[in-house]
């Protein structure tokens, strides 16, 4: 009786381990396929959209990365907006950082074309995206750097007044801080 | 003299040092320098109150933006008895052109005893914030220098591979063990003795009783490693205790074999052959380990 039970349990464990093997093999294959798609998108080659839609959010992030490389900003924006609240905090921070880059790059292009009215809201959106990315992951140095770029591009309106600040200097600073753009050289 | 004494005692009574609501107060702050745009700054406030005095958590600053450049990301209060530990985590969003002194604003916490309430002010704390980039922007072919997009991460397949290896190992081990139990490996002929004997017996009739008995004798001899006789059965059971459960059947077999080969006028019936086949079947189950 005990031997029969032992045989049954051995067969059951064998069946379970074979099922686990098939499941793990399918998982490894799926990961391999997804990684291939991501590598393809990063290298600048488009993939079939169905594979991206049915896949993980990382695939959409990769597709937005691809669109941005090709300067297809609207498609990159719509792709990123679908995954902005997906995944863990690290992933959300990454998606928001890339969103900030998307806005900032467009803002810079508008400034180059002297379309200030177009550039201002884009720079504001970029700052907002970077702030959100840093609130989720304050160790993201790239977001810190690019936020500083965006803040220099569109400085905050209210300056911090310290007791030792000279009022005349303050007045001068306020004048140029309202104009978006970077200082091109030292006086 | 009396007047002076009353005055001194009155002053001591009004000093309030005995009725101070806070017995211990400390603000633990990190280094006051070396911060950059986007950094988080933690501050810990320890307040120990006199018994009966409680901290009004509603008087603490709320999570969210404090001003345009400062956010309060997290505030937690831990209470153990009369000791309050307030942990604040600020985040700075300011892009200075040069190293700049900024100040975390102070606030007042309310301590209450019954209907009375008294405020304890938390002092402001100053620190310096440094720029991350030069004043004159660095130019690249694309324009102003920017940090590039963060590429999507490649999925890690370590866990799936571990699962694959583990399940494969378990399956292989169990298969090998079952193969051993079912004698599927070459060189395990001792475990297939009765399997082969059973196969040979299957086509025999009662007319082939001599052959049938020989087949089973050969099988038992092979299992024993040498010819086995009735009197040696006890030794055989000691070496192969699993066969003791069919001792009655084995005893019948040896008796029947003796009578068949050495007695005169033995009449064979079909039932005898069936009993031999049953015995062989039971031996097979024992050698397979399923009985």
Coordinates of C-alpha atoms in Angstrom, one line a residue:
Chain A
X1 CA 0.0 0.0 0.0
X2 CA 2.8 2.4 1.0
X3 CA 4.8 1.4 -2.1
X4 CA 1.8 2.0 -4.3
X5 CA 1.3 5.5 -2.7
X6 CA 5.0 6.1 -3.2
X7 CA 4.7 5.2 -6.9
X8 CA 1.7 7.5 -7.3
X9 CA 3.4 10.4 -5.7
X10 CA 6.5 9.9 -7.8
X11 CA 4.4 9.9 -11.0
X12 CA 2.6 13.0 -9.7
X13 CA 5.8 14.9 -8.9
X14 CA 7.1 13.9 -12.4
X15 CA 4.0 15.2 -14.0
X16 CA 4.2 18.5 -12.0
X17 CA 7.9 19.0 -12.8
X18 CA 7.3 18.4 -16.5
X19 CA 4.5 20.9 -16.4
X20 CA 6.8 23.4 -14.6
X21 CA 9.5 22.7 -17.2
X22 CA 7.1 23.4 -20.1
X23 CA 5.9 26.6 -18.4
X24 CA 9.4 27.8 -17.7
X25 CA 10.5 27.0 -21.3
X26 CA 7.6 29.1 -22.6
X27 CA 8.5 31.9 -20.2
X28 CA 12.2 31.9 -21.3
X29 CA 11.1 31.8 -25.0
X30 CA 8.6 34.7 -24.4
X31 CA 11.3 36.8 -22.6
X32 CA 13.8 36.1 -25.4
X33 CA 11.2 37.2 -28.0
X34 CA 10.4 40.4 -26.1
X35 CA 14.1 41.2 -25.6
X36 CA 14.6 40.8 -29.4
X37 CA 11.8 43.2 -30.1
X38 CA 13.3 45.8 -27.6
X39 CA 16.8 45.4 -29.2
X40 CA 15.3 45.9 -32.6
X41 CA 13.4 49.0 -31.6
X42 CA 16.5 50.5 -29.9
X43 CA 18.6 49.9 -33.0
X44 CA 16.1 51.9 -35.0
X45 CA 14.0 49.2 -36.7
X46 CA 10.2 49.2 -36.3
X47 CA 8.4 46.1 -35.3
X48 CA 4.9 44.7 -35.9
X49 CA 2.6 46.8 -33.7
X50 CA 0.5 43.8 -32.6
X51 CA 3.5 42.4 -30.8
X52 CA 3.9 45.7 -28.9
X53 CA 0.2 46.1 -28.0
X54 CA -0.1 42.6 -26.6
X55 CA 3.2 42.8 -24.7
X56 CA 4.7 44.4 -21.6
X57 CA 4.8 48.2 -21.0
X58 CA 8.6 48.0 -21.7
X59 CA 7.8 47.2 -25.3
X60 CA 5.8 50.4 -25.6
X61 CA 8.6 52.4 -23.9
X62 CA 10.9 50.9 -26.5
X63 CA 8.6 51.9 -29.3
X64 CA 8.3 55.5 -27.9
X65 CA 12.1 55.5 -27.8
X66 CA 12.2 54.4 -31.5
X67 CA 9.6 57.2 -32.5
X68 CA 11.7 59.8 -30.6
X69 CA 14.8 58.7 -32.5
X70 CA 12.9 59.2 -35.7
X71 CA 11.6 62.6 -34.5
X72 CA 8.0 61.3 -34.7
X73 CA 7.1 63.2 -31.6
X74 CA 3.3 62.9 -31.7
X75 CA 3.4 59.1 -32.0
X76 CA 6.0 59.0 -29.2
X77 CA 3.8 61.1 -27.0
X78 CA 0.7 59.0 -27.6
X79 CA 2.7 55.8 -26.9
X80 CA 4.2 57.1 -23.7
X81 CA 0.9 58.4 -22.5
X82 CA -0.5 54.9 -22.6
X83 CA 2.2 53.6 -20.1
X84 CA 2.8 56.5 -17.9
X85 CA 1.0 54.9 -14.9
X86 CA 2.0 51.3 -15.7
X87 CA 4.7 49.3 -14.0
X88 CA 6.6 49.9 -10.8
X89 CA 8.0 53.2 -9.5
X90 CA 11.3 52.8 -11.3
X91 CA 9.5 52.2 -14.6
X92 CA 7.1 55.1 -14.1
X93 CA 10.1 57.4 -13.3
X94 CA 11.8 56.3 -16.5
X95 CA 8.7 56.8 -18.7
X96 CA 8.2 60.3 -17.2
X97 CA 11.9 61.2 -17.7
X98 CA 11.6 60.2 -21.4
X99 CA 8.4 62.2 -21.6
X100 CA 10.2 65.2 -20.2
X101 CA 13.0 64.7 -22.8
X102 CA 10.3 64.6 -25.5
X103 CA 8.8 67.9 -24.4
X104 CA 12.1 69.6 -23.8
X105 CA 13.5 68.6 -27.2
X106 CA 10.4 70.1 -28.9
X107 CA 10.6 73.2 -26.7
X108 CA 14.2 73.7 -27.8
X109 CA 13.3 73.3 -31.5
X110 CA 10.5 75.9 -31.1
X111 CA 13.0 78.3 -29.4
X112 CA 15.4 77.8 -32.3
X113 CA 12.6 78.7 -34.6
X114 CA 11.8 81.7 -32.3
X115 CA 8.3 80.4 -31.6
X116 CA 8.2 81.5 -28.0
X117 CA 4.5 80.9 -27.5
X118 CA 4.9 77.3 -28.5
X119 CA 8.1 76.8 -26.5
X120 CA 6.8 78.0 -23.2
X121 CA 4.1 75.4 -22.5
X122 CA 6.4 72.6 -23.8
X123 CA 9.1 73.7 -21.4
X124 CA 6.6 73.8 -18.6
X125 CA 5.4 70.3 -19.4
X126 CA 9.0 69.1 -19.5
X127 CA 9.7 70.5 -16.1
X128 CA 6.5 68.9 -14.7
X129 CA 7.5 65.5 -16.2
X130 CA 11.0 65.7 -14.7
X131 CA 9.7 66.7 -11.3
X132 CA 7.3 63.7 -11.3
X133 CA 10.2 61.5 -12.4
X134 CA 12.4 62.8 -9.6
X135 CA 9.6 62.5 -7.0
X136 CA 9.4 58.8 -8.0
X137 CA 13.2 58.2 -8.1
X138 CA 15.3 61.0 -6.7
X139 CA 18.5 59.2 -7.7
X140 CA 18.0 59.8 -11.4
X141 CA 20.9 62.1 -12.2
X142 CA 19.9 62.5 -15.9
X143 CA 16.5 63.8 -14.8
X144 CA 18.2 66.2 -12.4
X145 CA 20.4 67.5 -15.1
X146 CA 17.7 67.9 -17.8
X147 CA 15.4 69.5 -15.2
X148 CA 18.1 72.1 -14.6
X149 CA 18.3 72.6 -18.4
X150 CA 14.5 73.1 -18.6
X151 CA 14.6 75.4 -15.6
X152 CA 17.3 77.5 -17.1
X153 CA 15.3 77.5 -20.4
X154 CA 12.2 78.7 -18.6
X155 CA 13.2 80.0 -15.2
X156 CA 10.8 80.2 -12.3
X157 CA 9.0 83.5 -12.0
X158 CA 9.4 84.1 -8.3
X159 CA 13.0 84.3 -7.1
X160 CA 14.1 83.3 -3.7
X161 CA 15.0 86.4 -1.8
X162 CA 17.7 86.0 0.7
X163 CA 18.4 88.7 3.3
X164 CA 21.7 89.5 1.7
X165 CA 20.3 89.8 -1.8
X166 CA 20.7 93.3 -3.3
X167 CA 17.4 94.7 -4.4
X168 CA 18.8 96.3 -7.5
X169 CA 20.3 93.0 -8.6
X170 CA 17.0 91.3 -7.9
X171 CA 15.2 93.7 -10.2
X172 CA 17.7 93.0 -13.1
X173 CA 17.4 89.3 -12.7
X174 CA 13.6 89.3 -12.9
X175 CA 13.8 91.1 -16.2
X176 CA 15.8 88.4 -18.0
X177 CA 14.2 85.4 -16.2
X178 CA 11.0 85.9 -18.0
X179 CA 12.6 85.4 -21.4
X180 CA 13.1 81.7 -22.3
X181 CA 16.4 80.7 -23.6
X182 CA 20.0 80.1 -22.5
X183 CA 22.6 82.7 -21.8
X184 CA 25.1 82.4 -24.7
X185 CA 28.1 83.8 -23.1
X186 CA 29.5 85.6 -20.1
X187 CA 29.3 89.4 -20.1
Chain B
X1 CA 13.7 91.4 53.6
X2 CA 10.3 89.6 53.7
X3 CA 9.3 91.5 50.6
X4 CA 12.4 90.5 48.7
X5 CA 11.9 86.9 49.6
X6 CA 8.3 86.9 48.3
X7 CA 9.5 88.6 45.1
X8 CA 12.2 86.0 44.5
X9 CA 9.8 83.1 45.2
X10 CA 7.3 84.7 42.9
X11 CA 9.9 85.0 40.1
X12 CA 10.8 81.3 40.5
X13 CA 7.2 80.4 40.3
X14 CA 6.7 82.4 37.1
X15 CA 9.8 81.1 35.4
X16 CA 7.9 78.1 34.0
X17 CA 10.9 75.8 34.0
X18 CA 9.0 73.1 35.9
X19 CA 5.9 73.3 33.7
X20 CA 7.8 73.2 30.4
X21 CA 5.6 70.9 28.2
X22 CA 8.6 69.5 26.3
X23 CA 11.2 67.5 28.2
X24 CA 13.5 66.8 25.2
X25 CA 13.6 68.4 21.8
X26 CA 16.1 67.8 19.0
X27 CA 16.1 68.4 15.2
X28 CA 18.4 66.0 13.4
X29 CA 19.5 67.3 10.0
X30 CA 21.9 66.0 7.4
X31 CA 24.9 67.9 6.1
X32 CA 24.0 71.5 5.2
X33 CA 25.9 71.6 1.8
X34 CA 26.4 69.6 -1.4
X35 CA 22.8 69.4 -2.6
X36 CA 21.7 69.7 -6.2
X37 CA 18.4 70.2 -8.0
X38 CA 16.0 67.3 -7.4
X39 CA 17.7 66.1 -4.2
X40 CA 15.7 64.8 -1.3
X41 CA 16.6 66.2 2.2
X42 CA 15.5 64.3 5.3
X43 CA 14.9 65.9 8.6
X44 CA 14.1 64.2 11.9
X45 CA 12.5 65.9 14.8
X46 CA 12.4 64.3 18.2
X47 CA 10.0 65.7 20.8
X48 CA 9.5 64.2 24.3
X49 CA 6.6 65.7 26.1
X50 CA 5.6 65.8 29.8
X51 CA 3.0 63.2 30.7
X52 CA -0.5 64.2 29.7
X53 CA 0.7 66.4 26.9
X54 CA 0.0 65.2 23.4
X55 CA 1.2 66.3 20.0
X56 CA -1.5 67.6 17.6
X57 CA -0.5 65.9 14.4
X58 CA -2.9 68.2 12.5
X59 CA -0.5 71.1 13.2
X60 CA 2.3 69.4 11.2
X61 CA 2.9 70.5 7.6
X62 CA 0.9 68.7 5.0
X63 CA 2.5 66.5 2.3
X64 CA 2.7 68.4 -1.0
X65 CA 4.3 71.6 -2.3
X66 CA 5.5 74.0 0.4
X67 CA 6.5 76.7 -2.1
X68 CA 7.5 76.8 -5.7
X69 CA 10.8 75.1 -5.2
X70 CA 10.2 72.9 -2.3
X71 CA 8.0 69.8 -1.9
X72 CA 7.3 67.8 1.2
X73 CA 7.3 64.2 -0.2
X74 CA 6.7 62.3 3.0
X75 CA 5.9 63.0 6.6
X76 CA 5.7 60.2 9.2
X77 CA 5.1 60.4 12.9
X78 CA 6.1 57.5 15.2
X79 CA 4.9 57.7 18.8
X80 CA 6.2 55.6 21.7
X81 CA 4.8 56.8 25.0
X82 CA 5.5 60.5 25.3
X83 CA 8.2 60.4 22.6
X84 CA 7.4 61.6 19.1
X85 CA 9.6 61.0 16.1
X86 CA 8.7 63.1 13.1
X87 CA 10.4 62.2 9.9
X88 CA 10.1 64.7 7.0
X89 CA 11.5 64.2 3.5
X90 CA 11.7 67.3 1.4
X91 CA 12.6 67.6 -2.2
X92 CA 14.2 70.6 -3.8
X93 CA 13.5 71.8 -7.3
X94 CA 15.7 74.8 -7.9
X95 CA 18.3 75.5 -10.5
X96 CA 20.8 78.0 -9.1
X97 CA 23.3 79.8 -11.3
X98 CA 25.9 79.5 -8.5
X99 CA 26.1 77.9 -5.1
X100 CA 23.1 79.3 -3.2
X101 CA 21.9 79.3 0.3
X102 CA 18.3 78.1 0.7
X103 CA 16.2 77.5 3.8
X104 CA 13.7 74.9 4.8
X105 CA 11.0 76.9 6.4
X106 CA 10.3 76.5 10.1
X107 CA 6.9 75.7 11.5
X108 CA 5.1 75.4 14.8
X109 CA 3.7 72.2 16.2
X110 CA 0.9 72.4 18.7
X111 CA 1.1 70.5 21.9
X112 CA -2.1 70.1 24.0
X113 CA -3.2 69.1 27.4
X114 CA -6.9 68.9 27.8
X115 CA -8.3 72.1 26.3
X116 CA -5.0 74.1 26.7
X117 CA -2.7 74.2 23.7
X118 CA 0.9 75.5 23.4
X119 CA 3.1 75.9 20.3
X120 CA 6.6 74.6 19.9
X121 CA 8.4 76.2 17.0
X122 CA 10.7 74.1 14.7
X123 CA 13.5 76.3 13.5
X124 CA 14.2 77.0 9.8
X125 CA 17.3 75.1 8.4
X126 CA 19.6 76.5 5.8
X127 CA 21.7 74.6 3.3
X128 CA 23.5 75.3 0.1
X129 CA 22.4 74.1 -3.3
X130 CA 24.9 73.8 -6.2
X131 CA 24.3 74.0 -9.9
X132 CA 24.7 70.9 -12.1
X133 CA 25.7 72.6 -15.3
X134 CA 27.8 75.5 -16.4
X135 CA 26.4 79.0 -16.9
X136 CA 27.3 79.0 -20.6
X137 CA 25.5 76.1 -22.1
X138 CA 27.5 73.4 -23.8
X139 CA 26.6 73.0 -27.5
X140 CA 26.4 69.7 -29.4
X141 CA 25.5 69.1 -33.0
X142 CA 21.9 68.8 -32.0
X143 CA 22.0 72.0 -30.0
X144 CA 22.2 72.4 -26.3
X145 CA 23.6 69.4 -24.5
X146 CA 21.0 67.2 -22.9
X147 CA 21.1 63.9 -21.2
X148 CA 19.8 61.2 -23.6
X149 CA 16.6 59.2 -23.2
X150 CA 16.6 56.3 -20.9
X151 CA 16.6 53.1 -23.0
X152 CA 14.0 50.4 -22.0
X153 CA 15.5 47.7 -19.9
X154 CA 16.0 44.2 -21.3
X155 CA 14.0 41.7 -19.4
X156 CA 16.0 39.5 -17.0
X157 CA 15.4 35.8 -17.6
X158 CA 17.4 34.6 -14.6
X159 CA 14.4 33.4 -12.6
X160 CA 12.8 31.7 -15.6
X161 CA 16.1 29.9 -16.4
X162 CA 16.5 28.8 -12.7
X163 CA 12.9 27.5 -12.9
X164 CA 13.7 25.7 -16.2
X165 CA 16.9 24.1 -14.7
X166 CA 15.2 23.2 -11.4
X167 CA 12.1 21.6 -13.1
X168 CA 14.3 19.7 -15.6
X169 CA 16.6 18.4 -12.8
X170 CA 13.6 17.2 -10.7
X171 CA 12.0 15.6 -13.8
X172 CA 15.3 13.9 -14.7
X173 CA 15.9 12.6 -11.2
X174 CA 12.4 11.3 -10.8
X175 CA 12.6 9.7 -14.3
X176 CA 15.8 8.0 -13.4
X177 CA 14.4 6.8 -10.1
X178 CA 11.3 5.4 -11.8
X179 CA 13.5 3.8 -14.4
X180 CA 15.4 2.2 -11.6
X181 CA 12.2 1.0 -9.9
X182 CA 10.8 -0.3 -13.2
X183 CA 14.1 -1.8 -14.3
X184 CA 14.3 0.0 -17.5
X185 CA 18.1 0.3 -17.4
X186 CA 20.4 -2.3 -19.0
X187 CA 22.5 -4.1 -16.4
X188 CA 19.6 -4.3 -14.0
X189 CA 18.6 -7.8 -15.1
X190 CA 18.1 -8.8 -11.5
X191 CA 15.1 -6.5 -11.5
X192 CA 13.7 -8.0 -14.7
X193 CA 14.0 -11.7 -13.8
X194 CA 10.3 -12.3 -13.2
X195 CA 9.4 -9.9 -16.0
X196 CA 11.0 -12.2 -18.5
X197 CA 9.8 -15.3 -16.7
X198 CA 6.2 -14.0 -16.8
X199 CA 6.6 -13.3 -20.6
X200 CA 7.8 -16.9 -21.1
X201 CA 5.0 -18.4 -19.0
X202 CA 2.2 -16.5 -20.8
X203 CA 2.1 -18.8 -23.8
X204 CA 2.4 -22.1 -21.9
X205 CA -0.4 -24.7 -21.2
X206 CA -0.7 -27.4 -18.5
X207 CA 1.1 -29.8 -20.9
X208 CA 4.2 -27.6 -20.5
X209 CA 4.3 -27.8 -16.7
X210 CA 7.9 -29.0 -16.6
X211 CA 9.1 -26.0 -18.6
X212 CA 6.9 -23.7 -16.5
X213 CA 8.5 -25.0 -13.3
X214 CA 12.0 -24.8 -14.8
X215 CA 11.4 -21.1 -15.8
X216 CA 10.4 -20.2 -12.2
X217 CA 13.3 -22.1 -10.7
X218 CA 15.7 -20.3 -13.0
X219 CA 14.2 -17.0 -12.1
X220 CA 14.5 -17.7 -8.3
X221 CA 18.0 -19.1 -8.7
X222 CA 19.1 -16.0 -10.7
X223 CA 17.6 -13.8 -8.0
X224 CA 19.4 -15.8 -5.3
X225 CA 22.7 -15.8 -7.2
X226 CA 22.9 -19.6 -6.9
X227 CA 20.4 -22.6 -7.0
X228 CA 17.9 -22.3 -4.2
X229 CA 16.3 -25.3 -2.5
X230 CA 13.4 -25.5 -0.1
X231 CA 15.6 -25.7 3.0
X232 CA 17.5 -22.6 2.1
X233 CA 14.3 -20.4 2.0
X234 CA 14.9 -18.8 5.4
X235 CA 18.4 -17.6 4.3
X236 CA 16.8 -16.4 1.1
X237 CA 14.2 -14.4 3.1
X238 CA 17.0 -12.9 5.2
X239 CA 18.7 -11.6 2.0
X240 CA 15.5 -10.7 0.3
X241 CA 13.0 -9.8 3.1
X242 CA 10.5 -8.4 0.6
X243 CA 9.8 -11.9 -0.6
X244 CA 8.8 -13.1 2.9
X245 CA 5.2 -11.9 2.2
X246 CA 4.8 -14.6 -0.3
X247 CA 6.5 -17.3 1.8
X248 CA 3.4 -19.5 1.7
X249 CA 3.2 -19.4 -2.1
X250 CA 7.0 -20.1 -2.4
X251 CA 6.7 -23.0 0.0
X252 CA 3.8 -24.4 -2.1
X253 CA 5.9 -24.0 -5.3
X254 CA 8.9 -25.9 -3.9
X255 CA 6.6 -28.7 -2.6
X256 CA 4.8 -28.9 -5.9
X257 CA 8.0 -28.9 -7.8
X258 CA 9.3 -31.8 -5.7
X259 CA 6.2 -33.8 -6.2
X260 CA 6.1 -33.1 -9.9
X261 CA 9.7 -34.1 -10.5
X262 CA 10.2 -36.9 -8.0
X263 CA 6.7 -38.3 -7.2
X264 CA 5.1 -40.9 -9.3
X265 CA 1.6 -40.6 -10.8
X266 CA 1.3 -36.8 -10.4
X267 CA -1.7 -35.4 -12.2
X268 CA -1.4 -31.8 -13.5
X269 CA -4.5 -29.7 -13.6
X270 CA -4.9 -26.2 -15.2
X271 CA -5.3 -24.7 -11.8
X272 CA -1.7 -25.5 -10.9
X273 CA -0.4 -23.7 -13.9
X274 CA -2.5 -20.7 -13.0
X275 CA -1.1 -20.8 -9.5
X276 CA 2.4 -20.7 -10.9
X277 CA 1.5 -17.7 -13.1
X278 CA 0.0 -15.9 -10.1
X279 CA 3.2 -16.6 -8.1
X280 CA 5.3 -15.3 -10.9
X281 CA 3.1 -12.2 -11.1
X282 CA 3.5 -11.5 -7.4
X283 CA 7.2 -12.0 -7.7
X284 CA 7.2 -9.5 -10.6
X285 CA 5.4 -6.9 -8.5
X286 CA 7.8 -7.3 -5.6
X287 CA 10.9 -6.9 -7.9
X288 CA 9.3 -3.8 -9.4
X289 CA 8.7 -2.4 -6.0
X290 CA 5.0 -1.9 -6.4
X291 CA 4.0 -4.4 -3.7

